[in-house]
mmCIF file of C-alpha atoms and ligand atoms in Angstrom:
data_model
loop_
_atom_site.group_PDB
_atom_site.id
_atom_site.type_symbol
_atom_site.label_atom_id
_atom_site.label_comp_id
_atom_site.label_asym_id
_atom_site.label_seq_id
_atom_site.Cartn_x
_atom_site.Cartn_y
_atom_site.Cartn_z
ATOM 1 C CA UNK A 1 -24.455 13.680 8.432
ATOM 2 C CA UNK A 2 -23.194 10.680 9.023
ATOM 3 C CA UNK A 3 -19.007 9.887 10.803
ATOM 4 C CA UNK A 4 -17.810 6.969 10.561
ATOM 5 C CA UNK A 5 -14.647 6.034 12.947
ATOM 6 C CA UNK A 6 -12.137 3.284 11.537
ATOM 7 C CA UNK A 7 -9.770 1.345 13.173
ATOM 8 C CA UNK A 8 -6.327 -0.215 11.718
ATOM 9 C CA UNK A 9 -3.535 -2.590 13.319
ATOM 10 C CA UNK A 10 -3.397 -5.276 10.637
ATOM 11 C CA UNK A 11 0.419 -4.508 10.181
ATOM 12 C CA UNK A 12 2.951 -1.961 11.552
ATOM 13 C CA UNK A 13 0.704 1.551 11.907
ATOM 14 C CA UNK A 14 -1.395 1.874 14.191
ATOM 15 C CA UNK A 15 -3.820 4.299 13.506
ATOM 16 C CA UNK A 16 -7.524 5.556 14.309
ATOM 17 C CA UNK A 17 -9.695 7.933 11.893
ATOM 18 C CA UNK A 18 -12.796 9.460 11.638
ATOM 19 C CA UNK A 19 -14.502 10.429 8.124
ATOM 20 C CA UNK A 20 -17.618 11.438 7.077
ATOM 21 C CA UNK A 21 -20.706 10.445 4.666
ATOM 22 C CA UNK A 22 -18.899 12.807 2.115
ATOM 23 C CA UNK A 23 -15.930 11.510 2.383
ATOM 24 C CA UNK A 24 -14.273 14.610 4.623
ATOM 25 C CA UNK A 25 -11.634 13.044 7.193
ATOM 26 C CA UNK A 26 -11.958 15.155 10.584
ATOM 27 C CA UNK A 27 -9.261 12.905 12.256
ATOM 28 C CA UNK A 28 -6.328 10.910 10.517
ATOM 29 C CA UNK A 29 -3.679 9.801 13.503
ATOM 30 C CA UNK A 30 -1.476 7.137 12.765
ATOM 31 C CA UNK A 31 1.539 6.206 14.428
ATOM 32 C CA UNK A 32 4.285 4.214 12.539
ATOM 33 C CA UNK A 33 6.194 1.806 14.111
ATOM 34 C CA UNK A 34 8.767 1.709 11.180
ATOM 35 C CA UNK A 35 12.099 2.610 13.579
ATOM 36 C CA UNK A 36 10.989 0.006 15.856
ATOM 37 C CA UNK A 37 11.324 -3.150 13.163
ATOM 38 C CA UNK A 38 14.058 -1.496 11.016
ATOM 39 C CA UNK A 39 16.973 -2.981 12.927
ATOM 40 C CA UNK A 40 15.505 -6.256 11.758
ATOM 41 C CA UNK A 41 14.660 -5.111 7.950
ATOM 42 C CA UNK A 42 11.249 -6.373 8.777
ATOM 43 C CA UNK A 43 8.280 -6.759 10.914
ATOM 44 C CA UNK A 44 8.465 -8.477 13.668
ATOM 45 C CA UNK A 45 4.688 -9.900 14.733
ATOM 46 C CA UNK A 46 5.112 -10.435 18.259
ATOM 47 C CA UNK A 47 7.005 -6.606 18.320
ATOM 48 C CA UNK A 48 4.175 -5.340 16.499
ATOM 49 C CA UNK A 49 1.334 -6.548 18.359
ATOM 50 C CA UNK A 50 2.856 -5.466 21.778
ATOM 51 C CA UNK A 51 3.326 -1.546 20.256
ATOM 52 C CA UNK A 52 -0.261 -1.903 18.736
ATOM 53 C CA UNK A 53 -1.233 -2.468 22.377
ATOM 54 C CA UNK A 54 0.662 -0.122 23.625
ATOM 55 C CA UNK A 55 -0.185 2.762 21.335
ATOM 56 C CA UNK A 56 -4.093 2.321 20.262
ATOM 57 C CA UNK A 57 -4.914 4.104 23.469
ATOM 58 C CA UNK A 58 -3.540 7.199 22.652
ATOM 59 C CA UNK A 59 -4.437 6.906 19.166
ATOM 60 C CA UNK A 60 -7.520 6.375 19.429
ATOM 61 C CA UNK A 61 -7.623 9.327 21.951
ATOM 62 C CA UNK A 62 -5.979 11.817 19.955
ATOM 63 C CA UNK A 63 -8.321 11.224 16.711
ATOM 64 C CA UNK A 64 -11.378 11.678 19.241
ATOM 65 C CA UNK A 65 -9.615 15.000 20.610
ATOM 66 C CA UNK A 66 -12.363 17.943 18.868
ATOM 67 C CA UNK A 67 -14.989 15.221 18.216
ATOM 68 C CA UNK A 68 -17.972 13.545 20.396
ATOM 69 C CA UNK A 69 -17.961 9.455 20.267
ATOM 70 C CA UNK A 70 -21.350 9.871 20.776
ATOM 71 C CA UNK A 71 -21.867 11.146 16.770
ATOM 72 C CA UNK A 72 -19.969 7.917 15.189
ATOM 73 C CA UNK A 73 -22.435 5.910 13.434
ATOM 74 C CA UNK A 74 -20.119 2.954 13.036
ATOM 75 C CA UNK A 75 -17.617 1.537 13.802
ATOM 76 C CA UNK A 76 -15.194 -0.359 10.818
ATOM 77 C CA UNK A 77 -11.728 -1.926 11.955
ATOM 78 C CA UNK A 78 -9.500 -4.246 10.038
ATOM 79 C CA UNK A 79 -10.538 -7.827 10.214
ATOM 80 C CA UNK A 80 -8.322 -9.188 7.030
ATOM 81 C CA UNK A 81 -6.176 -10.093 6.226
ATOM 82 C CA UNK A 82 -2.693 -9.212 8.351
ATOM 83 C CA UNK A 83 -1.045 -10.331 11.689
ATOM 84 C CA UNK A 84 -3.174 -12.189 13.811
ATOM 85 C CA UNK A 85 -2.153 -10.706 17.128
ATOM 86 C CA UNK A 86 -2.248 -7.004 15.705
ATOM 87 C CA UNK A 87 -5.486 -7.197 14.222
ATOM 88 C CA UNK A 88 -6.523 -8.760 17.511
ATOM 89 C CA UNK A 89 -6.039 -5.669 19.401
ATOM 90 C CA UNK A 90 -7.655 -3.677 16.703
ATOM 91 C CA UNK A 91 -10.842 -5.429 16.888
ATOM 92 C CA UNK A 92 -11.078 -5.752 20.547
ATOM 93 C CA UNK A 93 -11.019 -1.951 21.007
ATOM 94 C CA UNK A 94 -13.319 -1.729 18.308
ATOM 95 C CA UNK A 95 -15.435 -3.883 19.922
ATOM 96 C CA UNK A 96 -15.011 -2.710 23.422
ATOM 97 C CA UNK A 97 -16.124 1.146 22.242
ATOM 98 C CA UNK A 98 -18.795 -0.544 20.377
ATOM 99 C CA UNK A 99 -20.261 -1.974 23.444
ATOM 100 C CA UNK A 100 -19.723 0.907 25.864
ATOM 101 C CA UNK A 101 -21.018 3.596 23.602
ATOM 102 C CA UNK A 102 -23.621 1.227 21.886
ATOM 103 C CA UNK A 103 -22.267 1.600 18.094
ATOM 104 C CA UNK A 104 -22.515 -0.942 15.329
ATOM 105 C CA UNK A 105 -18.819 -2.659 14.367
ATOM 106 C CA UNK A 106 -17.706 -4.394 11.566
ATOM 107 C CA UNK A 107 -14.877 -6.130 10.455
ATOM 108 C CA UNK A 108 -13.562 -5.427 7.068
ATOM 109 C CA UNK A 109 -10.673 -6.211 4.137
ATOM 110 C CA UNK A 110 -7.629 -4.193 4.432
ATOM 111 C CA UNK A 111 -7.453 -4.305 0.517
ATOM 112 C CA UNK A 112 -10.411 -3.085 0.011
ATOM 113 C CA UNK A 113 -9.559 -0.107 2.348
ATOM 114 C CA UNK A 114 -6.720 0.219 0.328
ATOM 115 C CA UNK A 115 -8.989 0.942 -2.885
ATOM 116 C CA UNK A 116 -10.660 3.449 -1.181
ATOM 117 C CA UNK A 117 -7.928 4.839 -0.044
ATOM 118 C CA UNK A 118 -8.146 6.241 -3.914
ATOM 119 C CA UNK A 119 -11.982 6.237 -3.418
ATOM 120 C CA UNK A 120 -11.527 8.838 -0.784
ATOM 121 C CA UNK A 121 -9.299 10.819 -2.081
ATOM 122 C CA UNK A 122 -11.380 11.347 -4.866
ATOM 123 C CA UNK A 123 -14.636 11.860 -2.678
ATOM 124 C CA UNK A 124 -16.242 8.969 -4.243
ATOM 125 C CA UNK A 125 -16.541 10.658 -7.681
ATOM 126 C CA UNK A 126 -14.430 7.435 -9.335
ATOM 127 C CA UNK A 127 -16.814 5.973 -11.946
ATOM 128 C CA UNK A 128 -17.082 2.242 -12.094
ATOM 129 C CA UNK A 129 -15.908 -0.198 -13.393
ATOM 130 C CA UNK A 130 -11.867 0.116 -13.327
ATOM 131 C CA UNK A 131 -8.908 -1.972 -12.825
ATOM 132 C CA UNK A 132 -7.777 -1.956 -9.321
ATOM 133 C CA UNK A 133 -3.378 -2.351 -9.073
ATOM 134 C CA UNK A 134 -3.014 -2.564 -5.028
ATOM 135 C CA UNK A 135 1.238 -2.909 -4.507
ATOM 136 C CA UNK A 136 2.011 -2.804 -0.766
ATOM 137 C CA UNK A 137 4.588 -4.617 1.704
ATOM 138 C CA UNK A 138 2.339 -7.487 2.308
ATOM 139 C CA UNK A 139 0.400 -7.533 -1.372
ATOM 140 C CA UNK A 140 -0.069 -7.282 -5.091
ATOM 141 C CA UNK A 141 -3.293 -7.421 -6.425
ATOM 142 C CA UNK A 142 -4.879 -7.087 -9.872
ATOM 143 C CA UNK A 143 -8.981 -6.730 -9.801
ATOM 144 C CA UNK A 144 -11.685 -5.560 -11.797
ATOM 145 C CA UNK A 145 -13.757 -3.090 -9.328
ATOM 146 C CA UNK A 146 -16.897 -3.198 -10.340
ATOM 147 C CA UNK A 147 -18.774 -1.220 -7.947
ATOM 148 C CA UNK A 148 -18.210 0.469 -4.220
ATOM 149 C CA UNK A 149 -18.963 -3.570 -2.837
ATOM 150 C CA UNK A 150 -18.133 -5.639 -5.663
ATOM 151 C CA UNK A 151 -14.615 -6.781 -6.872
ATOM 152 C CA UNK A 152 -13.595 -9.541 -9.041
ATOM 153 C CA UNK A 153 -9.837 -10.624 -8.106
ATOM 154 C CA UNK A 154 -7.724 -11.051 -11.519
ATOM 155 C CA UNK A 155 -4.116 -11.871 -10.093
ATOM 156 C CA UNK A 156 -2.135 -12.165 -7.064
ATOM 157 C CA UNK A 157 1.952 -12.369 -6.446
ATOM 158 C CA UNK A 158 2.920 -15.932 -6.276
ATOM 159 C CA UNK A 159 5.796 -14.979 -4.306
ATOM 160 C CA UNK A 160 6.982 -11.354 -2.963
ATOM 161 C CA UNK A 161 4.600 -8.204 -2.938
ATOM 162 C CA UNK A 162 6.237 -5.725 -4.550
ATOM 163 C CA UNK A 163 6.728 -3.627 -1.754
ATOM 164 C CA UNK A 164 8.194 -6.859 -0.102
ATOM 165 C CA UNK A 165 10.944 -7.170 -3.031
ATOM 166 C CA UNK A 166 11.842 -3.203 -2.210
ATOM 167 C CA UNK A 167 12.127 -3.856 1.657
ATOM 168 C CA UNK A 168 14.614 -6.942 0.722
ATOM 169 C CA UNK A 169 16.572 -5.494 -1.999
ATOM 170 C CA UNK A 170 17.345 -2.391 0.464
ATOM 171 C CA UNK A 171 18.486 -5.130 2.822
ATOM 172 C CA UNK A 172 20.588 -6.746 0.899
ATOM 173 C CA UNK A 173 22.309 -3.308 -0.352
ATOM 174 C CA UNK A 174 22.705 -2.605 3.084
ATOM 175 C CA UNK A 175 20.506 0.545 3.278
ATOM 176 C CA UNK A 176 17.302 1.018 5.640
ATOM 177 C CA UNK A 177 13.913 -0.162 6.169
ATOM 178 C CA UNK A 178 11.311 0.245 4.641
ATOM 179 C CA UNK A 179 13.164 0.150 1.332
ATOM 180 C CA UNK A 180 10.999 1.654 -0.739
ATOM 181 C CA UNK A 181 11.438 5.284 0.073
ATOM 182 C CA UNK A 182 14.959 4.807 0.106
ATOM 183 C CA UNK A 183 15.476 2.939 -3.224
ATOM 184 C CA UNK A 184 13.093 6.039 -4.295
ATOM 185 C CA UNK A 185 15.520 8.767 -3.173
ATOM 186 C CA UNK A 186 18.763 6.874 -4.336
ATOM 187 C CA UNK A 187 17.147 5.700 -7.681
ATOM 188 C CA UNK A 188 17.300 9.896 -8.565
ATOM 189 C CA UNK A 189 20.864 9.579 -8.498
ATOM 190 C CA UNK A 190 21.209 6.415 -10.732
ATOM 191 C CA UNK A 191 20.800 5.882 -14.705
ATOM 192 C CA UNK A 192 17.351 3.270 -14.796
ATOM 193 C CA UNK A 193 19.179 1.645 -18.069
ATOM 194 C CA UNK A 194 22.646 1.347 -16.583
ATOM 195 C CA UNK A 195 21.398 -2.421 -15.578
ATOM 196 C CA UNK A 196 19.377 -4.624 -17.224
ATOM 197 C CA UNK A 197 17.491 -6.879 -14.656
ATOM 198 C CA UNK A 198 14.440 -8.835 -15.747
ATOM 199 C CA UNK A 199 10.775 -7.605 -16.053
ATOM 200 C CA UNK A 200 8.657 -10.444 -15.158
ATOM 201 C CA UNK A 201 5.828 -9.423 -17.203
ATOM 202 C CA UNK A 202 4.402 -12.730 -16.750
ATOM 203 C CA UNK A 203 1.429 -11.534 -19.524
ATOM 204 C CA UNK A 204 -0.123 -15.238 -19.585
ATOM 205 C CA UNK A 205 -1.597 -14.883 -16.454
ATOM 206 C CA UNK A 206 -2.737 -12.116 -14.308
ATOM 207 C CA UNK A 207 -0.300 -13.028 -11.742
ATOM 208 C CA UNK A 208 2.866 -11.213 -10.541
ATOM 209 C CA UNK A 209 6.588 -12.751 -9.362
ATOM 210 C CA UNK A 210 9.158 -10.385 -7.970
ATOM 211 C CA UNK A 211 11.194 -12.670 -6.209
ATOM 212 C CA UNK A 212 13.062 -13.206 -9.291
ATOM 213 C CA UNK A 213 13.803 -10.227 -9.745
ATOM 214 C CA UNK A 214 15.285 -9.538 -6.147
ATOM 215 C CA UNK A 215 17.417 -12.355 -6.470
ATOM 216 C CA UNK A 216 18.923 -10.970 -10.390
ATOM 217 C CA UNK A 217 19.873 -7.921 -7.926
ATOM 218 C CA UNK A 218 21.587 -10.037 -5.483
ATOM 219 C CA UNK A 219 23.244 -11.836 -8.505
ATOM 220 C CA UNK A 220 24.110 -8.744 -9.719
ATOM 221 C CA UNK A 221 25.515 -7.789 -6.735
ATOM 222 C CA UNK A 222 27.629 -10.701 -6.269
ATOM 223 C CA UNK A 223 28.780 -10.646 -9.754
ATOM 224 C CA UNK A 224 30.946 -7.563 -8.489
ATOM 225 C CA UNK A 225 32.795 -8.902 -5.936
ATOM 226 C CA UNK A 226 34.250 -11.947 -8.505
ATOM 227 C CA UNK A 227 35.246 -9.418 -11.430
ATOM 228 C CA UNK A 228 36.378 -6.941 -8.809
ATOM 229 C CA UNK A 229 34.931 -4.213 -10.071
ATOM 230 C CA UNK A 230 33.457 -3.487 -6.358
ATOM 231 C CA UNK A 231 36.419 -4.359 -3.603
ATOM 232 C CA UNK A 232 33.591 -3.079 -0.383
ATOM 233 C CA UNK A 233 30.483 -5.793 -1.094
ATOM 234 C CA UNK A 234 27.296 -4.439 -0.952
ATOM 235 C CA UNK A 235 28.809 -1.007 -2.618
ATOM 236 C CA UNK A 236 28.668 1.596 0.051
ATOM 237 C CA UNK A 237 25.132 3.551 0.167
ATOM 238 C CA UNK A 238 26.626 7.164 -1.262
ATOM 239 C CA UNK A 239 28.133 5.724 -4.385
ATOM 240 C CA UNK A 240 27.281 6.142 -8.064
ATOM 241 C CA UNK A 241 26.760 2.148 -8.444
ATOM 242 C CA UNK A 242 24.261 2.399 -5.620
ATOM 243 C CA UNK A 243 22.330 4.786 -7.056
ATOM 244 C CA UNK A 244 22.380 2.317 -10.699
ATOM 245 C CA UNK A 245 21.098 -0.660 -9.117
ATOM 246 C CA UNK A 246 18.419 1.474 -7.516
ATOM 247 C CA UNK A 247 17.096 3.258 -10.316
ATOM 248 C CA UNK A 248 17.833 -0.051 -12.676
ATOM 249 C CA UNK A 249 15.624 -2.109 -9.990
ATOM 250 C CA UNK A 250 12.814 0.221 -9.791
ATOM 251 C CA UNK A 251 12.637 0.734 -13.325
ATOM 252 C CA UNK A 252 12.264 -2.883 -13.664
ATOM 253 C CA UNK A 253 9.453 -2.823 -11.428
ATOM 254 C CA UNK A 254 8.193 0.195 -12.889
ATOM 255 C CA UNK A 255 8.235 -1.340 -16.440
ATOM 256 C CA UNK A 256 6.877 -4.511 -15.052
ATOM 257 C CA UNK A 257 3.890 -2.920 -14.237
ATOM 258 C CA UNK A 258 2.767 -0.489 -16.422
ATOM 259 C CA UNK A 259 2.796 -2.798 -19.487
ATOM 260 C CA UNK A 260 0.939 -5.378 -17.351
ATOM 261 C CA UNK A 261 -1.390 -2.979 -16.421
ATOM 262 C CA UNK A 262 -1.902 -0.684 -19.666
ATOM 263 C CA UNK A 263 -2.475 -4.694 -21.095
ATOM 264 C CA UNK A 264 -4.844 -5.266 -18.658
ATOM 265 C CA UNK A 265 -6.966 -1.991 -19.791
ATOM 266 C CA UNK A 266 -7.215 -3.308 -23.059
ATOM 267 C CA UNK A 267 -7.902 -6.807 -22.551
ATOM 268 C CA UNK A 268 -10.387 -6.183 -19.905
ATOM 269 C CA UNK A 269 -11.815 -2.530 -21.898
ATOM 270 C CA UNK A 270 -11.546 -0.706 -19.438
ATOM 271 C CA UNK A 271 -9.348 2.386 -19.608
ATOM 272 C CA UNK A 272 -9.837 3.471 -15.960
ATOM 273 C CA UNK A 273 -7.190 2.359 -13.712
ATOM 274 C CA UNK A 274 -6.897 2.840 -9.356
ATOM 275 C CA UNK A 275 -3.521 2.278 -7.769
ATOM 276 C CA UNK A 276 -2.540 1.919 -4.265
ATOM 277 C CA UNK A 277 -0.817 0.907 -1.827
ATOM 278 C CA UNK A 278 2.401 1.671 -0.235
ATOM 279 C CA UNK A 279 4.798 1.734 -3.096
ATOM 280 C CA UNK A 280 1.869 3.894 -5.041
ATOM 281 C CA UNK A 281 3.930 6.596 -3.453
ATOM 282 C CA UNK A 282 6.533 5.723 -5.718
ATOM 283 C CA UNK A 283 6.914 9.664 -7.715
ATOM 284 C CA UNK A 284 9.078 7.765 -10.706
ATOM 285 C CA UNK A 285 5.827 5.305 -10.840
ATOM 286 C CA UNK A 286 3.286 7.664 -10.791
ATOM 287 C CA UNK A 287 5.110 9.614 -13.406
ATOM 288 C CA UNK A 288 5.175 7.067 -15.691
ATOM 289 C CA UNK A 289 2.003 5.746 -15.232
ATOM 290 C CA UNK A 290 0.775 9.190 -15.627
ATOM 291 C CA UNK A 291 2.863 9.595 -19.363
ATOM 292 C CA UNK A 292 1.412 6.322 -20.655
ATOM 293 C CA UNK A 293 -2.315 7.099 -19.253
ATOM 294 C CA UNK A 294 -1.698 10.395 -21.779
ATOM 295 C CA UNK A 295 -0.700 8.539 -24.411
ATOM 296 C CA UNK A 296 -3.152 5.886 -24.444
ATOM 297 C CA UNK A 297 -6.280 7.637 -23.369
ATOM 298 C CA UNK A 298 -6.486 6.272 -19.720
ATOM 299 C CA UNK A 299 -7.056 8.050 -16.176
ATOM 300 C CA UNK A 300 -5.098 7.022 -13.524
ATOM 301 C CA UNK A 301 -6.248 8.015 -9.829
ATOM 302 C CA UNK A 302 -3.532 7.409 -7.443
ATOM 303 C CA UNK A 303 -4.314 8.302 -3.577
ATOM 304 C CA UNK A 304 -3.477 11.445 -1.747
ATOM 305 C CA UNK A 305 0.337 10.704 -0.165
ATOM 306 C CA UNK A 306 -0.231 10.278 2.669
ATOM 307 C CA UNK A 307 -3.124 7.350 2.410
ATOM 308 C CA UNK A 308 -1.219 5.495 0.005
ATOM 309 C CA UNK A 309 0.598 3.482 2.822
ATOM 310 C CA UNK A 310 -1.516 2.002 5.802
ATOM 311 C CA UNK A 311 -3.933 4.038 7.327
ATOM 312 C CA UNK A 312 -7.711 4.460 9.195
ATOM 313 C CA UNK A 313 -9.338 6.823 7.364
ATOM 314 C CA UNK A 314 -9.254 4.347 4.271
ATOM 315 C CA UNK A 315 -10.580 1.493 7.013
ATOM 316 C CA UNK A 316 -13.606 4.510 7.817
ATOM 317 C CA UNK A 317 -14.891 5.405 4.607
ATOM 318 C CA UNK A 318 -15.763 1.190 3.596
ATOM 319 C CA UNK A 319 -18.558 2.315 5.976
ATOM 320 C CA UNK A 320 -20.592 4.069 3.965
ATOM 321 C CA UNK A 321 -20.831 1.399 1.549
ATOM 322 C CA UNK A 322 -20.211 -1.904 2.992
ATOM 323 C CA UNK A 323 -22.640 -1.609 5.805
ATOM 324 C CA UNK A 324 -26.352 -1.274 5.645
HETATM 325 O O1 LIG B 1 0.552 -0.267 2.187
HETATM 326 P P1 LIG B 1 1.678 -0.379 3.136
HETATM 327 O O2 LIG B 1 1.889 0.761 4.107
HETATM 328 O O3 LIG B 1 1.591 -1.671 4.023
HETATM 329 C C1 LIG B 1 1.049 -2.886 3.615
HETATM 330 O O4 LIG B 1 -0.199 -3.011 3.565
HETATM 331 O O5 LIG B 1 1.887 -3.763 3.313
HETATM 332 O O6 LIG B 1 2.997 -0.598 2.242
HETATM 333 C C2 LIG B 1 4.285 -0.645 2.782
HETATM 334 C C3 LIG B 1 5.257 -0.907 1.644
HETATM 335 C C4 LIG B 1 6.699 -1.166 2.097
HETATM 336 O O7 LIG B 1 7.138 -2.358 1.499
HETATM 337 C C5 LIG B 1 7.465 0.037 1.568
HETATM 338 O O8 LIG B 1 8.804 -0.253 1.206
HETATM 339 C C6 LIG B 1 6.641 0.448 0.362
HETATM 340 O O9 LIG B 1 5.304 0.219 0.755
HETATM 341 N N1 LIG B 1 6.828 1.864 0.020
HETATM 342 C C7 LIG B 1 7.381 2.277 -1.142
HETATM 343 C C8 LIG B 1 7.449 3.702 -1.062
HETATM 344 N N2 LIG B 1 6.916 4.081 0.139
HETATM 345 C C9 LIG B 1 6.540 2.939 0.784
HETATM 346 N N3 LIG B 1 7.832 1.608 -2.217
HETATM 347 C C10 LIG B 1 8.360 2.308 -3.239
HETATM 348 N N4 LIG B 1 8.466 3.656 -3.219
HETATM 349 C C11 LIG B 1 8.032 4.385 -2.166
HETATM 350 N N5 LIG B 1 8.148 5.718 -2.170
HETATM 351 ZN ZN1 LIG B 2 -1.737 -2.055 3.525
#
């Protein structure tokens, strides 16, 4: 048996794994540094390099606690993309354990650790090929995966990551970062058709825009204070209108990309479809990406909770595969 121990600081976790050649994780320790940036409704770089270099030690530590260093085979850590000081210290303790205990490193993509985040929890029983969605803080990506190496890239955002437009339509409602899980919670609340805000299908190109979007909320939200309707601008967090531009915004987003996607299955033929991510934790958009995949013959894997936002064990298992 083979154990692969991975490595991730590209953003604000910081987190160590170790998983194995079947895909069993024996150590998944990640420590968020979400409280630490949500005064600012953001990361900070420089904030999250210095906990990254505070933290990794005892990270790192506590995912080797029942398990010898001597059994790791390699040694994977997040190369790309991200913050250039956090994946810094990421790859110099990679590197450092690498030389003292005589391991093999390598760098890898933090996307493609987030498809096998779905990989994983699946234990590598995904056939191939199928459309990859990957909607996080930083990204939004459309590919064709075509095998456990091999990914053509359709479409990119051209502006905010979905995630991103979550995190700064919390902010501008005045709730808390990150914004997803709260829009989540106060979206159950809300009626999704109460508002009408755009879906930028964009179905011309494989691209994505949400910026336009986030900025039809803010419009939205402006709109109230001139006709009055709302006299405390943004509408405090425990009221009903709250709740409407939450659910209205995320079924937006929702609806944005489930047609784009359930397009892209039959444009491309391919009716098997991997999302992750952060905001693949999204319960309202697995649902419904779950309802159409019924109705129009398509399987959807989504990752297990908790590796849909940033974690090692997703950075561990590209071992198996991307080094030879
Ligand atoms: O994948 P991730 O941990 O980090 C990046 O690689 O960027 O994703 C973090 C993003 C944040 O923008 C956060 O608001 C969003 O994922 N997110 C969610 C949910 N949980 C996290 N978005 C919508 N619904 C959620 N339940
Ligand atoms: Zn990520």
């Amino acid at each position: 048996m083979r154990y692969y121990l991975g490595i991730e600081t590209s953003c604000d976790e910081t987190a160590a794994a170790i998983v194995d050649d079947n895909y069993n994780i024996i150590s998944n320790i990640i420590f968020s540094q979400q409280k630490i940036h949500s005064p600012y409704f953001g990361v900070v770089p420089e904030l999250a390099s210095r906990m990254h270099y505070e933290k990794i030690h005892f990270v790192v530590k506590k995912a080797f606690k029942n398990f010898d260093i001597k059994k790791i085979h390699l040694i994977t850590y997040t190369e790309k993309p991200g913050l250039k000081g956090a994946l810094l210290i990421g790859k110099t303790v990679a590197k450092t354990l690498g030389y003292i205990f005589s391991i093999p490193t390598l760098g890898v993509d933090h996307l493609w650790g987030h498809i096998y985040s779905v990989i994983l929890s699946y234990k590598g029983k995904i056939k191939f090929p199928f459309i990859s969605l990957i909607i996080s803080g930083g990204h939004t990506e459309l590919s064709l995966v075509k095998s456990f190496t091999k990914r053509k890239i359709l479409g990119n955002t051209r502006d905010d990551a979905v995630g991103e437009a979550f995190d700064k339509v919390a902010k501008l409602l005045s709730l808390s970062y990150p914004g997803g899980p709260v829009i989540e919670k106060l979206a159950k609340l809300g009626n999704p058709k109460s508002i009408n805000f755009p879906r930028p299908y964009m179905l011309d190109s494989w691209d994505f825009s949400f910026s336009g979007l986030k900025t039809a909320v803010l419009y939205y939200v402006n709109s109230l204070e001139s006709s009055k309707i709302q006299p405390s601008i943004p509408p405090s967090a425990g009221s009903k209108l709250i709740s409407d531009i939450c659910a209205s915004f995320q079924e937006a987003v929702v609806e944005t990309l489930t047609t784009k996607v359930v397009y892209a299955t039959k444009k491309l033929n391919c009716n098997r479809i991997c999302i992750s991510g952060g905001v693949s934790a999204n319960e309202y958009l697995r649902e419904k990406f779950l309802n159409l995949a019924k109705k129009n013959n398509l399987e959807v894997y989504f990752p297990q909770k908790n590796l849909s936002t940033d974690n090692a064990a997703m950075i561990a298992a590209l071992g198996k595969y991307f080094y030879n």
